[in-house]
Structures are given as C-alpha cells and as structure tokens.
Amino acid sequence: MAESEAPDVVEYLSLAPFDDTVDRLRHAIADAGLTLFATIDHAAGARDAGLAMPPTTVLIYGAAKGGTPIMLAAPQAALDLPLRVLIREREDGRAVIAFHPAAAMLRRYGVAAERAARLEPAQNLLVAAIGAERS
C-alpha cells in the first residue's frame, strides 16, 4: 500500500473474547521483548465516574531501541510514541483491536516511511496474536 493510501486507523476483529484478547496481546508484547508501559481501562474509569461503557482498554507498549531514534529525528513524535493499541468490545460481543499504522501516524511529523516501517513488526505481532480478520 502506498504511503498516501494508508488508513489513519486500522481495525481487526479478534477471534477471541475481550479478556482473552487483552491477555493475548499482553503476552505477545512480552514475548517479543517489548515493554508494556501502561494499561488504561477506560471502562473502569467510566464506572468510577458513575457511567457505563463497554469493555475498552488501551495498551501502551514499545521499545526504546525502536522509538528513540524516531523521537530524536522528530521530537514531536513523542506525542504518539510509545505505540498504542485499543481493544474494545462491540455491541455484538466481538472484540476489536485498533491502532494507527506507524507510517500514517508518524507522517505528520515528517518521519520517512522507511523509518516508520521499523515499527511495523511491533504492530503486526498484535494481529498475529489474536488470530484477527480485518474489520
């Protein structure tokens, strides 16, 4: 896919339920030697505020070895790094993951597609981990 044709967000349907999908992603991140920096449970935050929200979690992950050279070349890229993946449960109960493809995300900071492509394996492992189909 040419850089100009890259979508800003891609979604994949998981073949596993929500909780299993989150667990699979956590394990895939760890098994790849990446760091899981944070887990944001938006549904828990909603509950704490007296609101209801379907299961919705964001994992923030990456590796300094991959992200640091990009941030040195384009400091504002730190606004979007480390990488993030959204896991949410749809109304039909299916789990979906979504993320910004690295090339599309970093293009706004002037990061060359070739440099951004170095982060693609860290995103591709997510898709492989959940046995996904394109949404």
Tab-separated table of N, CA and C in Angstrom:
chain	number	residue	atom	x	y	z
A	1	MET	N	0.850	-1.176	0.000
A	1	MET	CA	0.000	0.000	0.000
A	1	MET	C	0.894	1.238	0.000
A	2	ALA	N	0.627	2.165	-0.864
A	2	ALA	CA	1.404	3.396	-0.923
A	2	ALA	C	1.136	4.221	0.322
A	3	GLU	N	2.125	4.996	0.710
A	3	GLU	CA	2.004	5.779	1.946
A	3	GLU	C	0.758	6.648	1.936
A	4	SER	N	0.450	7.299	0.811
A	4	SER	CA	-0.694	8.199	0.752
A	4	SER	C	-2.020	7.448	0.851
A	5	GLU	N	-2.000	6.121	0.628
A	5	GLU	CA	-3.218	5.331	0.702
A	5	GLU	C	-3.403	4.671	2.063
A	6	ALA	N	-2.431	4.808	2.951
A	6	ALA	CA	-2.505	4.146	4.254
A	6	ALA	C	-3.628	4.755	5.084
A	7	PRO	N	-4.472	3.906	5.670
A	7	PRO	CA	-5.528	4.433	6.534
A	7	PRO	C	-4.929	4.985	7.825
A	8	ASP	N	-5.635	5.933	8.430
A	8	ASP	CA	-5.150	6.507	9.687
A	8	ASP	C	-5.403	5.591	10.876
A	9	VAL	N	-6.406	4.734	10.774
A	9	VAL	CA	-6.707	3.762	11.825
A	9	VAL	C	-7.086	2.454	11.138
A	10	VAL	N	-6.544	1.355	11.648
A	10	VAL	CA	-6.954	0.041	11.153
A	10	VAL	C	-7.594	-0.721	12.301
A	11	GLU	N	-8.590	-1.519	11.967
A	11	GLU	CA	-9.290	-2.331	12.958
A	11	GLU	C	-9.277	-3.782	12.517
A	12	TYR	N	-9.145	-4.663	13.504
A	12	TYR	CA	-9.178	-6.103	13.260
A	12	TYR	C	-10.107	-6.748	14.270
A	13	LEU	N	-10.938	-7.668	13.786
A	13	LEU	CA	-11.798	-8.451	14.669
A	13	LEU	C	-10.975	-9.573	15.273
A	14	SER	N	-11.082	-9.718	16.567
A	14	SER	CA	-10.389	-10.804	17.245
A	14	SER	C	-11.237	-12.067	17.174
A	15	LEU	N	-10.579	-13.192	17.119
A	15	LEU	CA	-11.290	-14.468	17.164
A	15	LEU	C	-11.522	-14.914	18.605
A	16	ALA	N	-11.047	-14.123	19.564
A	16	ALA	CA	-11.180	-14.445	20.988
A	16	ALA	C	-12.069	-13.401	21.669
A	17	PRO	N	-12.651	-13.746	22.830
A	17	PRO	CA	-13.411	-12.761	23.602
A	17	PRO	C	-12.499	-11.634	24.101
A	18	PHE	N	-13.118	-10.581	24.590
A	18	PHE	CA	-12.384	-9.383	25.003
A	18	PHE	C	-11.240	-9.686	25.968
A	19	ASP	N	-11.535	-10.309	27.112
A	19	ASP	CA	-10.492	-10.542	28.120
A	19	ASP	C	-9.356	-11.400	27.573
A	20	ASP	N	-9.695	-12.419	26.799
A	20	ASP	CA	-8.661	-13.264	26.192
A	20	ASP	C	-7.827	-12.472	25.190
A	21	THR	N	-8.477	-11.575	24.471
A	21	THR	CA	-7.755	-10.741	23.506
A	21	THR	C	-6.740	-9.866	24.226
A	22	VAL	N	-7.160	-9.234	25.316
A	22	VAL	CA	-6.230	-8.402	26.092
A	22	VAL	C	-5.063	-9.252	26.589
A	23	ASP	N	-5.358	-10.428	27.125
A	23	ASP	CA	-4.293	-11.314	27.625
A	23	ASP	C	-3.344	-11.740	26.509
A	24	ARG	N	-3.891	-12.088	25.356
A	24	ARG	CA	-3.044	-12.496	24.230
A	24	ARG	C	-2.112	-11.365	23.802
A	25	LEU	N	-2.638	-10.152	23.785
A	25	LEU	CA	-1.805	-9.012	23.392
A	25	LEU	C	-0.708	-8.757	24.418
A	26	ARG	N	-1.054	-8.823	25.693
A	26	ARG	CA	-0.036	-8.638	26.741
A	26	ARG	C	1.082	-9.670	26.601
A	27	HIS	N	0.700	-10.923	26.384
A	27	HIS	CA	1.707	-11.977	26.230
A	27	HIS	C	2.541	-11.773	24.969
A	28	ALA	N	1.908	-11.389	23.874
A	28	ALA	CA	2.645	-11.172	22.623
A	28	ALA	C	3.657	-10.045	22.781
A	29	ILE	N	3.262	-8.987	23.470
A	29	ILE	CA	4.164	-7.857	23.713
A	29	ILE	C	5.357	-8.317	24.545
A	30	ALA	N	5.089	-9.023	25.619
A	30	ALA	CA	6.174	-9.511	26.485
A	30	ALA	C	7.061	-10.512	25.756
A	31	ASP	N	6.451	-11.441	25.032
A	31	ASP	CA	7.218	-12.470	24.327
A	31	ASP	C	8.122	-11.879	23.249
A	32	ALA	N	7.742	-10.722	22.721
A	32	ALA	CA	8.554	-10.055	21.698
A	32	ALA	C	9.675	-9.216	22.319
A	33	GLY	N	9.739	-9.200	23.654
A	33	GLY	CA	10.776	-8.418	24.324
A	33	GLY	C	10.467	-6.936	24.393
A	34	LEU	N	9.206	-6.586	24.160
A	34	LEU	CA	8.786	-5.191	24.238
A	34	LEU	C	8.325	-4.889	25.662
A	35	THR	N	8.242	-3.616	25.974
A	35	THR	CA	7.810	-3.173	27.296
A	35	THR	C	6.351	-2.745	27.248
A	36	LEU	N	5.552	-3.238	28.185
A	36	LEU	CA	4.189	-2.754	28.357
A	36	LEU	C	4.273	-1.618	29.376
A	37	PHE	N	4.179	-0.395	28.889
A	37	PHE	CA	4.356	0.777	29.742
A	37	PHE	C	3.124	1.085	30.578
A	38	ALA	N	1.935	0.855	30.002
A	38	ALA	CA	0.710	1.203	30.724
A	38	ALA	C	-0.471	0.440	30.150
A	39	THR	N	-1.446	0.227	31.024
A	39	THR	CA	-2.737	-0.329	30.637
A	39	THR	C	-3.786	0.654	31.125
A	40	ILE	N	-4.589	1.145	30.215
A	40	ILE	CA	-5.641	2.099	30.565
A	40	ILE	C	-6.985	1.412	30.369
A	41	ASP	N	-7.699	1.220	31.461
A	41	ASP	CA	-9.011	0.576	31.432
A	41	ASP	C	-10.064	1.683	31.441
A	42	HIS	N	-10.512	2.066	30.255
A	42	HIS	CA	-11.480	3.157	30.147
A	42	HIS	C	-12.827	2.788	30.766
A	43	ALA	N	-13.211	1.524	30.678
A	43	ALA	CA	-14.487	1.102	31.268
A	43	ALA	C	-14.451	1.252	32.788
A	44	ALA	N	-13.312	0.937	33.400
A	44	ALA	CA	-13.177	1.115	34.855
A	44	ALA	C	-13.258	2.593	35.213
A	45	GLY	N	-12.636	3.429	34.413
A	45	GLY	CA	-12.719	4.871	34.642
A	45	GLY	C	-14.147	5.371	34.539
A	46	ALA	N	-14.870	4.850	33.562
A	46	ALA	CA	-16.274	5.229	33.413
A	46	ALA	C	-17.075	4.797	34.640
A	47	ARG	N	-16.846	3.550	35.102
A	47	ARG	CA	-17.549	3.061	36.305
A	47	ARG	C	-17.256	3.953	37.509
A	48	ASP	N	-15.999	4.349	37.656
A	48	ASP	CA	-15.620	5.214	38.777
A	48	ASP	C	-16.340	6.556	38.722
A	49	ALA	N	-16.729	6.966	37.518
A	49	ALA	CA	-17.444	8.231	37.343
A	49	ALA	C	-18.956	8.031	37.337
A	50	GLY	N	-19.405	6.796	37.622
A	50	GLY	CA	-20.829	6.510	37.645
A	50	GLY	C	-21.433	6.331	36.263
A	51	LEU	N	-20.608	6.033	35.276
A	51	LEU	CA	-21.067	5.863	33.900
A	51	LEU	C	-20.838	4.426	33.447
A	52	ALA	N	-21.544	4.040	32.406
A	52	ALA	CA	-21.383	2.698	31.847
A	52	ALA	C	-20.692	2.793	30.498
A	53	MET	N	-19.800	1.852	30.250
A	53	MET	CA	-19.072	1.794	28.982
A	53	MET	C	-18.719	0.339	28.725
A	54	PRO	N	-18.826	-0.117	27.481
A	54	PRO	CA	-18.400	-1.487	27.195
A	54	PRO	C	-16.912	-1.645	27.493
A	55	PRO	N	-16.444	-2.876	27.670
A	55	PRO	CA	-15.015	-3.083	27.901
A	55	PRO	C	-14.177	-2.373	26.835
A	56	THR	N	-13.287	-1.512	27.297
A	56	THR	CA	-12.449	-0.702	26.414
A	56	THR	C	-11.120	-0.470	27.120
A	57	THR	N	-10.053	-0.975	26.541
A	57	THR	CA	-8.727	-0.888	27.151
A	57	THR	C	-7.716	-0.432	26.113
A	58	VAL	N	-6.761	0.363	26.546
A	58	VAL	CA	-5.640	0.766	25.695
A	58	VAL	C	-4.359	0.251	26.335
A	59	LEU	N	-3.547	-0.431	25.540
A	59	LEU	CA	-2.215	-0.859	25.968
A	59	LEU	C	-1.198	0.060	25.308
A	60	ILE	N	-0.260	0.565	26.109
A	60	ILE	CA	0.817	1.416	25.607
A	60	ILE	C	2.100	0.607	25.733
A	61	TYR	N	2.765	0.393	24.602
A	61	TYR	CA	3.892	-0.538	24.581
A	61	TYR	C	4.941	-0.103	23.559
A	62	GLY	N	6.114	-0.676	23.684
A	62	GLY	CA	7.159	-0.398	22.705
A	62	GLY	C	8.522	-0.776	23.240
A	63	ALA	N	9.530	-0.218	22.585
A	63	ALA	CA	10.922	-0.443	22.973
A	63	ALA	C	11.702	0.826	22.682
A	64	ALA	N	12.492	1.248	23.640
A	64	ALA	CA	13.288	2.465	23.462
A	64	ALA	C	14.191	2.367	22.244
A	65	LYS	N	14.675	1.175	21.963
A	65	LYS	CA	15.573	0.985	20.822
A	65	LYS	C	14.880	1.335	19.499
A	66	GLY	N	13.582	1.101	19.414
A	66	GLY	CA	12.844	1.423	18.197
A	66	GLY	C	12.338	2.850	18.158
A	67	GLY	N	11.827	3.339	19.282
A	67	GLY	CA	11.207	4.659	19.296
A	67	GLY	C	12.156	5.821	19.461
A	68	THR	N	13.238	5.620	20.209
A	68	THR	CA	14.149	6.734	20.485
A	68	THR	C	14.740	7.352	19.222
A	69	PRO	N	15.248	6.575	18.269
A	69	PRO	CA	15.784	7.204	17.055
A	69	PRO	C	14.740	8.039	16.307
A	70	ILE	N	13.496	7.599	16.344
A	70	ILE	CA	12.435	8.363	15.685
A	70	ILE	C	12.200	9.669	16.428
A	71	MET	N	12.157	9.616	17.761
A	71	MET	CA	11.922	10.836	18.542
A	71	MET	C	13.104	11.790	18.479
A	72	LEU	N	14.312	11.265	18.320
A	72	LEU	CA	15.471	12.142	18.148
A	72	LEU	C	15.386	12.886	16.827
A	73	ALA	N	14.910	12.209	15.790
A	73	ALA	CA	14.781	12.838	14.474
A	73	ALA	C	13.568	13.764	14.405
A	74	ALA	N	12.521	13.433	15.141
A	74	ALA	CA	11.274	14.203	15.114
A	74	ALA	C	10.708	14.229	16.534
A	75	PRO	N	11.159	15.168	17.378
A	75	PRO	CA	10.770	15.173	18.789
A	75	PRO	C	9.263	15.151	19.049
A	76	GLN	N	8.467	15.761	18.182
A	76	GLN	CA	7.020	15.769	18.411
A	76	GLN	C	6.396	14.386	18.257
A	77	ALA	N	7.126	13.457	17.657
A	77	ALA	CA	6.621	12.082	17.549
A	77	ALA	C	6.399	11.474	18.931
A	78	ALA	N	7.018	12.049	19.951
A	78	ALA	CA	6.808	11.572	21.320
A	78	ALA	C	5.350	11.740	21.756
A	79	LEU	N	4.598	12.562	21.046
A	79	LEU	CA	3.168	12.675	21.339
A	79	LEU	C	2.433	11.368	21.041
A	80	ASP	N	2.949	10.576	20.111
A	80	ASP	CA	2.292	9.335	19.702
A	80	ASP	C	3.100	8.074	20.001
A	81	LEU	N	4.242	8.224	20.602
A	81	LEU	CA	5.059	7.073	20.991
A	81	LEU	C	5.162	7.052	22.509
A	82	PRO	N	5.221	5.914	23.124
A	82	PRO	CA	5.224	4.560	22.608
A	82	PRO	C	3.932	4.245	21.847
A	83	LEU	N	3.950	3.099	21.175
A	83	LEU	CA	2.798	2.646	20.407
A	83	LEU	C	1.618	2.360	21.327
A	84	ARG	N	0.428	2.407	20.730
A	84	ARG	CA	-0.798	2.143	21.478
A	84	ARG	C	-1.682	1.200	20.674
A	85	VAL	N	-2.429	0.394	21.384
A	85	VAL	CA	-3.451	-0.437	20.747
A	85	VAL	C	-4.718	-0.352	21.593
A	86	LEU	N	-5.827	-0.118	20.927
A	86	LEU	CA	-7.140	-0.081	21.563
A	86	LEU	C	-7.780	-1.452	21.419
A	87	ILE	N	-8.318	-1.958	22.509
A	87	ILE	CA	-9.112	-3.180	22.480
A	87	ILE	C	-10.485	-2.796	23.011
A	88	ARG	N	-11.517	-3.100	22.235
A	88	ARG	CA	-12.868	-2.754	22.679
A	88	ARG	C	-13.819	-3.892	22.348
A	89	GLU	N	-14.915	-3.922	23.068
A	89	GLU	CA	-15.944	-4.924	22.808
A	89	GLU	C	-17.103	-4.249	22.091
A	90	ARG	N	-17.454	-4.784	20.929
A	90	ARG	CA	-18.568	-4.237	20.158
A	90	ARG	C	-19.901	-4.648	20.781
A	91	GLU	N	-20.981	-4.052	20.281
A	91	GLU	CA	-22.323	-4.379	20.776
A	91	GLU	C	-22.662	-5.849	20.589
A	92	ASP	N	-22.093	-6.485	19.548
A	92	ASP	CA	-22.377	-7.904	19.297
A	92	ASP	C	-21.496	-8.830	20.136
A	93	GLY	N	-20.673	-8.256	21.036
A	93	GLY	CA	-19.826	-9.040	21.922
A	93	GLY	C	-18.466	-9.399	21.355
A	94	ARG	N	-18.215	-9.070	20.101
A	94	ARG	CA	-16.913	-9.376	19.492
A	94	ARG	C	-15.882	-8.346	19.937
A	95	ALA	N	-14.675	-8.812	20.125
A	95	ALA	CA	-13.569	-7.917	20.481
A	95	ALA	C	-12.910	-7.409	19.201
A	96	VAL	N	-12.513	-6.158	19.234
A	96	VAL	CA	-11.859	-5.500	18.103
A	96	VAL	C	-10.604	-4.827	18.627
A	97	ILE	N	-9.524	-4.891	17.844
A	97	ILE	CA	-8.354	-4.082	18.168
A	97	ILE	C	-8.223	-3.011	17.097
A	98	ALA	N	-7.674	-1.876	17.478
A	98	ALA	CA	-7.469	-0.780	16.532
A	98	ALA	C	-6.170	-0.076	16.882
A	99	PHE	N	-5.497	0.398	15.851
A	99	PHE	CA	-4.284	1.190	16.063
A	99	PHE	C	-4.020	2.052	14.843
A	100	HIS	N	-3.178	3.060	15.042
A	100	HIS	CA	-2.716	3.904	13.943
A	100	HIS	C	-1.521	3.206	13.307
A	101	PRO	N	-1.572	2.879	12.018
A	101	PRO	CA	-0.376	2.309	11.387
A	101	PRO	C	0.798	3.280	11.539
A	102	ALA	N	1.963	2.738	11.825
A	102	ALA	CA	3.130	3.574	12.123
A	102	ALA	C	3.396	4.615	11.041
A	103	ALA	N	3.366	4.221	9.782
A	103	ALA	CA	3.680	5.165	8.703
A	103	ALA	C	2.688	6.319	8.676
A	104	ALA	N	1.397	6.016	8.816
A	104	ALA	CA	0.376	7.062	8.802
A	104	ALA	C	0.501	7.966	10.024
A	105	MET	N	0.747	7.359	11.181
A	105	MET	CA	0.838	8.111	12.430
A	105	MET	C	2.027	9.070	12.420
A	106	LEU	N	3.167	8.603	11.924
A	106	LEU	CA	4.399	9.391	12.005
A	106	LEU	C	4.606	10.324	10.820
A	107	ARG	N	3.814	10.151	9.775
A	107	ARG	CA	3.928	11.016	8.593
A	107	ARG	C	3.741	12.487	8.971
A	108	ARG	N	2.827	12.763	9.887
A	108	ARG	CA	2.549	14.161	10.268
A	108	ARG	C	3.755	14.851	10.907
A	109	TYR	N	4.720	14.052	11.386
A	109	TYR	CA	5.927	14.617	11.998
A	109	TYR	C	7.105	14.621	11.035
A	110	GLY	N	6.851	14.277	9.784
A	110	GLY	CA	7.909	14.274	8.785
A	110	GLY	C	8.824	13.067	8.852
A	111	VAL	N	8.398	12.011	9.536
A	111	VAL	CA	9.201	10.791	9.633
A	111	VAL	C	9.036	10.011	8.333
A	112	ALA	N	10.148	9.673	7.722
A	112	ALA	CA	10.120	8.935	6.463
A	112	ALA	C	9.437	7.587	6.651
A	113	ALA	N	8.722	7.161	5.632
A	113	ALA	CA	8.004	5.889	5.689
A	113	ALA	C	8.950	4.732	5.986
A	114	GLU	N	10.167	4.806	5.459
A	114	GLU	CA	11.141	3.729	5.688
A	114	GLU	C	11.502	3.626	7.168
A	115	ARG	N	11.646	4.761	7.826
A	115	ARG	CA	11.975	4.759	9.257
A	115	ARG	C	10.773	4.287	10.073
A	116	ALA	N	9.596	4.767	9.728
A	116	ALA	CA	8.382	4.354	10.440
A	116	ALA	C	8.131	2.860	10.264
A	117	ALA	N	8.522	2.323	9.121
A	117	ALA	CA	8.304	0.895	8.844
A	117	ALA	C	9.021	0.002	9.849
A	118	ARG	N	10.026	0.523	10.511
A	118	ARG	CA	10.738	-0.268	11.525
A	118	ARG	C	9.841	-0.624	12.712
A	119	LEU	N	8.752	0.119	12.872
A	119	LEU	CA	7.823	-0.161	13.969
A	119	LEU	C	6.725	-1.147	13.569
A	120	GLU	N	6.595	-1.411	12.278
A	120	GLU	CA	5.513	-2.283	11.818
A	120	GLU	C	5.545	-3.681	12.434
A	121	PRO	N	6.715	-4.309	12.626
A	121	PRO	CA	6.689	-5.635	13.263
A	121	PRO	C	6.039	-5.615	14.650
A	122	ALA	N	6.200	-4.517	15.378
A	122	ALA	CA	5.598	-4.402	16.708
A	122	ALA	C	4.080	-4.298	16.616
A	123	GLN	N	3.576	-3.826	15.490
A	123	GLN	CA	2.130	-3.776	15.291
A	123	GLN	C	1.620	-5.077	14.675
A	124	ASN	N	2.393	-5.649	13.772
A	124	ASN	CA	1.975	-6.896	13.131
A	124	ASN	C	1.850	-8.039	14.129
A	125	LEU	N	2.673	-8.028	15.170
A	125	LEU	CA	2.595	-9.115	16.153
A	125	LEU	C	1.255	-9.116	16.872
A	126	LEU	N	0.627	-7.944	16.982
A	126	LEU	CA	-0.684	-7.860	17.621
A	126	LEU	C	-1.728	-8.610	16.806
A	127	VAL	N	-1.695	-8.370	15.510
A	127	VAL	CA	-2.664	-9.002	14.614
A	127	VAL	C	-2.486	-10.517	14.644
A	128	ALA	N	-1.242	-10.959	14.612
A	128	ALA	CA	-0.960	-12.396	14.652
A	128	ALA	C	-1.407	-13.012	15.976
A	129	ALA	N	-1.266	-12.273	17.064
A	129	ALA	CA	-1.565	-12.812	18.395
A	129	ALA	C	-3.043	-13.109	18.604
A	130	ILE	N	-3.897	-12.386	17.910
A	130	ILE	CA	-5.334	-12.551	18.165
A	130	ILE	C	-6.042	-13.351	17.084
A	131	GLY	N	-5.316	-13.839	16.101
A	131	GLY	CA	-5.973	-14.572	15.026
A	131	GLY	C	-7.024	-13.703	14.378
A	132	ALA	N	-6.605	-12.517	13.953
A	132	ALA	CA	-7.533	-11.470	13.539
A	132	ALA	C	-7.990	-11.601	12.097
A	133	GLU	N	-9.117	-10.963	11.848
A	133	GLU	CA	-9.589	-10.742	10.491
A	133	GLU	C	-9.863	-9.250	10.361
A	134	ARG	N	-9.564	-8.688	9.207
A	134	ARG	CA	-9.714	-7.243	9.002
A	134	ARG	C	-11.169	-6.844	9.178
A	135	SER	N	-11.398	-5.809	9.940
A	135	SER	CA	-12.746	-5.324	10.226
A	135	SER	C	-13.268	-4.510	9.056
